C-alpha positions as CSV (number, residue, x, y, z in Angstrom):
1,M,13.8,16.4,0.1
2,N,15.7,13.8,-1.0
3,W,14.3,13.3,-5.1
4,Y,14.9,9.6,-5.2
5,V,14.1,8.5,-1.2
6,A,10.2,10.8,-3.4
7,G,10.5,9.1,-7.1
8,A,11.0,5.1,-4.3
9,S,8.4,5.8,-2.7
10,F,6.0,7.1,-5.9
11,L,7.0,3.7,-7.9
12,G,6.7,1.2,-5.1
13,T,2.4,2.6,-5.1
14,A,2.1,3.7,-8.0
15,V,1.1,0.0,-7.9
16,E,-1.2,-0.5,-5.3
17,F,-2.8,2.8,-6.4
18,V,-3.6,1.3,-9.5
19,E,-4.7,-1.4,-7.8
20,A,-7.1,0.2,-5.4
21,L,-8.1,2.2,-8.0
22,T,-9.4,-1.0,-10.2
23,I,-11.8,-1.7,-6.9
24,V,-13.3,1.8,-6.2
25,L,-14.0,2.1,-10.1
26,A,-16.2,-1.3,-10.2
27,V,-18.3,-0.6,-7.1
28,T,-18.7,2.7,-8.6
29,L,-20.3,1.3,-12.1
30,T,-21.8,-1.5,-10.3
31,K,-23.0,0.3,-6.3
32,G,-23.0,3.7,-7.3
33,A,-20.5,6.4,-6.4
34,R,-21.7,7.2,-3.0
35,T,-21.2,3.3,-2.4
36,A,-17.6,3.4,-2.9
37,F,-16.3,7.2,-1.9
38,L,-17.9,6.0,1.7
39,G,-15.8,2.8,1.7
40,A,-12.5,4.6,0.1
41,G,-13.1,7.6,2.1
42,L,-13.4,5.5,5.9
43,A,-10.2,3.4,4.3
44,T,-8.5,6.5,3.9
45,L,-9.6,7.8,7.2
46,S,-8.5,4.5,8.6
47,L,-5.1,5.2,7.5
48,V,-3.8,8.0,8.4
49,I,-5.6,7.6,12.0
50,L,-3.2,4.3,12.2
51,V,-0.5,6.5,10.9
52,F,-0.8,9.3,13.5
53,I,-1.3,6.5,16.1
54,F,1.3,4.1,15.3
55,G,3.2,6.4,13.3
56,Y,4.6,9.2,16.0
57,P,5.7,6.6,18.7
58,L,7.6,4.0,15.4
59,L,9.3,7.3,14.8
60,H,10.3,8.6,18.4
61,A,10.2,5.6,20.9
62,V,11.4,2.5,18.6
63,Q,14.5,1.9,18.2
64,L,15.1,2.5,14.4
65,G,16.9,-1.5,14.0
66,V,13.3,-2.4,15.2
67,V,11.4,-0.9,12.9
68,Q,13.4,-1.9,10.2
69,F,13.1,-5.2,11.6
70,I,9.5,-5.5,11.0
71,V,8.6,-3.6,8.6
72,G,10.9,-5.7,6.2
73,L,8.9,-9.2,7.9
74,L,5.7,-7.3,6.6
75,M,7.8,-7.0,3.0
76,L,8.9,-9.8,3.4
77,M,5.4,-11.6,3.9
78,F,4.2,-9.4,1.0
79,G,7.4,-10.5,-1.2
80,M,6.6,-13.7,-0.8
81,R,3.2,-14.3,-1.7
82,W,4.2,-12.4,-5.1
83,L,7.5,-14.0,-5.5
84,R,4.6,-17.2,-5.7
85,K,2.0,-15.9,-8.0
86,A,5.1,-14.1,-10.6
87,I,6.6,-17.9,-10.5
88,L,3.3,-19.0,-11.1
89,R,2.4,-16.7,-13.8
90,Y,6.2,-17.8,-15.3
91,S,5.5,-21.1,-15.1
92,G,1.8,-20.9,-16.8
93,Y,0.0,-22.7,-14.1
94,K,-1.8,-19.3,-13.3
95,A,-3.2,-16.6,-15.8
96,L,-1.2,-13.0,-16.1
97,H,-2.3,-10.8,-14.4
98,D,-4.4,-8.3,-16.3
99,E,-6.1,-5.2,-14.5
100,G,-9.2,-4.7,-16.9
101,E,-10.2,-9.2,-16.4
102,A,-10.1,-8.4,-12.8
103,F,-12.2,-5.2,-13.2
104,A,-14.9,-7.3,-15.5
105,E,-15.3,-10.1,-12.5
106,E,-15.1,-7.7,-9.4
107,L,-17.2,-5.7,-11.7
108,E,-19.8,-9.0,-12.3
109,R,-19.2,-9.8,-9.2
110,Q,-20.9,-6.5,-7.7
111,K,-23.7,-7.0,-10.0
112,A,-24.5,-10.9,-9.2
113,N,-24.8,-8.9,-5.5
114,H,-26.4,-5.9,-6.3
115,T,-29.6,-5.1,-3.9
116,A,-29.9,-1.4,-3.4
117,T,-31.4,0.8,-4.9
118,E,-30.4,3.3,-6.8
119,K,-29.5,6.6,-3.9
120,A,-28.6,4.0,-1.1
121,I,-25.6,3.4,-0.2
122,D,-25.0,-0.9,-0.1
123,G,-22.6,-2.4,2.2
124,F,-21.6,-5.4,0.5
125,G,-20.1,-2.7,-1.9
126,A,-18.9,0.0,0.4
127,L,-16.8,-2.8,2.3
128,T,-15.3,-4.1,-0.2
129,A,-14.3,-0.2,-2.0
130,F,-13.3,-0.5,2.1
131,N,-11.0,-3.1,1.8
132,G,-9.1,-2.4,-1.3
133,V,-8.2,0.6,-0.5
134,F,-7.5,-0.2,2.9
135,L,-5.3,-3.3,2.0
136,E,-3.4,-1.7,-0.8
137,G,-3.1,1.3,1.3
138,L,-1.5,-0.7,4.2
139,E,1.0,-2.2,1.9
140,S,1.8,1.6,0.3
141,V,2.6,2.6,4.3
142,F,4.9,0.0,4.8
143,I,6.7,1.0,0.9
144,V,6.7,4.2,2.4
145,I,8.6,3.8,6.4
146,T,10.3,0.5,4.2
147,V,12.6,3.6,2.5
148,A,11.8,6.8,4.4
149,S,13.9,4.7,7.6
150,R,16.2,3.5,5.2
151,Q,17.0,7.3,4.2
152,K,17.6,8.4,8.0
153,V,20.5,5.4,8.0
154,W,21.6,7.1,5.2
155,V,21.6,10.1,6.2
156,R,23.3,9.6,9.4
157,R,25.8,8.1,8.2
158,L,26.3,10.6,5.8
159,V,26.5,13.3,8.7
160,A,29.0,11.1,10.8
161,A,31.9,11.3,7.8
162,L,31.2,14.8,6.9
163,W,32.0,14.9,11.2
164,R,34.9,12.8,11.0
165,F,36.2,14.5,7.7
166,C,35.7,18.3,9.3
167,S,37.2,17.4,12.4
168,S,40.0,15.4,11.8
């Protein structure tokens, strides 16, 4: 295991985890733990299924360059969105991102739509948790694929260099 790749993947996905956790906690406080865990669990299951369905063909049937190009385009799209927000925040046209404030806003949004009883599962809350976990998880999958696919190229180049060195 390459600890650099593992560390880069961990740090890259930690931000996405915090964003998803903020949404799930807000749903938990307003709609209940069952609703939040149902939405988060279904999103996690959906991500696992998508990775198993598309992961093997991406790694074995499609050339690595094509995978890197597609994931790179997706990361570029996410990155352009992040860059736009960062520029707006730096210039003062958009308020700085505050997880506490985002949590309070989500809490108020969930309370405003509170129609379920304590024991029933609320569809709006479950869908909110599903949406948050699924989108942040999808971004995490892109980060891990990008970092891990780059590692395979490096390993191949290292093996080729060692082969040339040993054979000469």
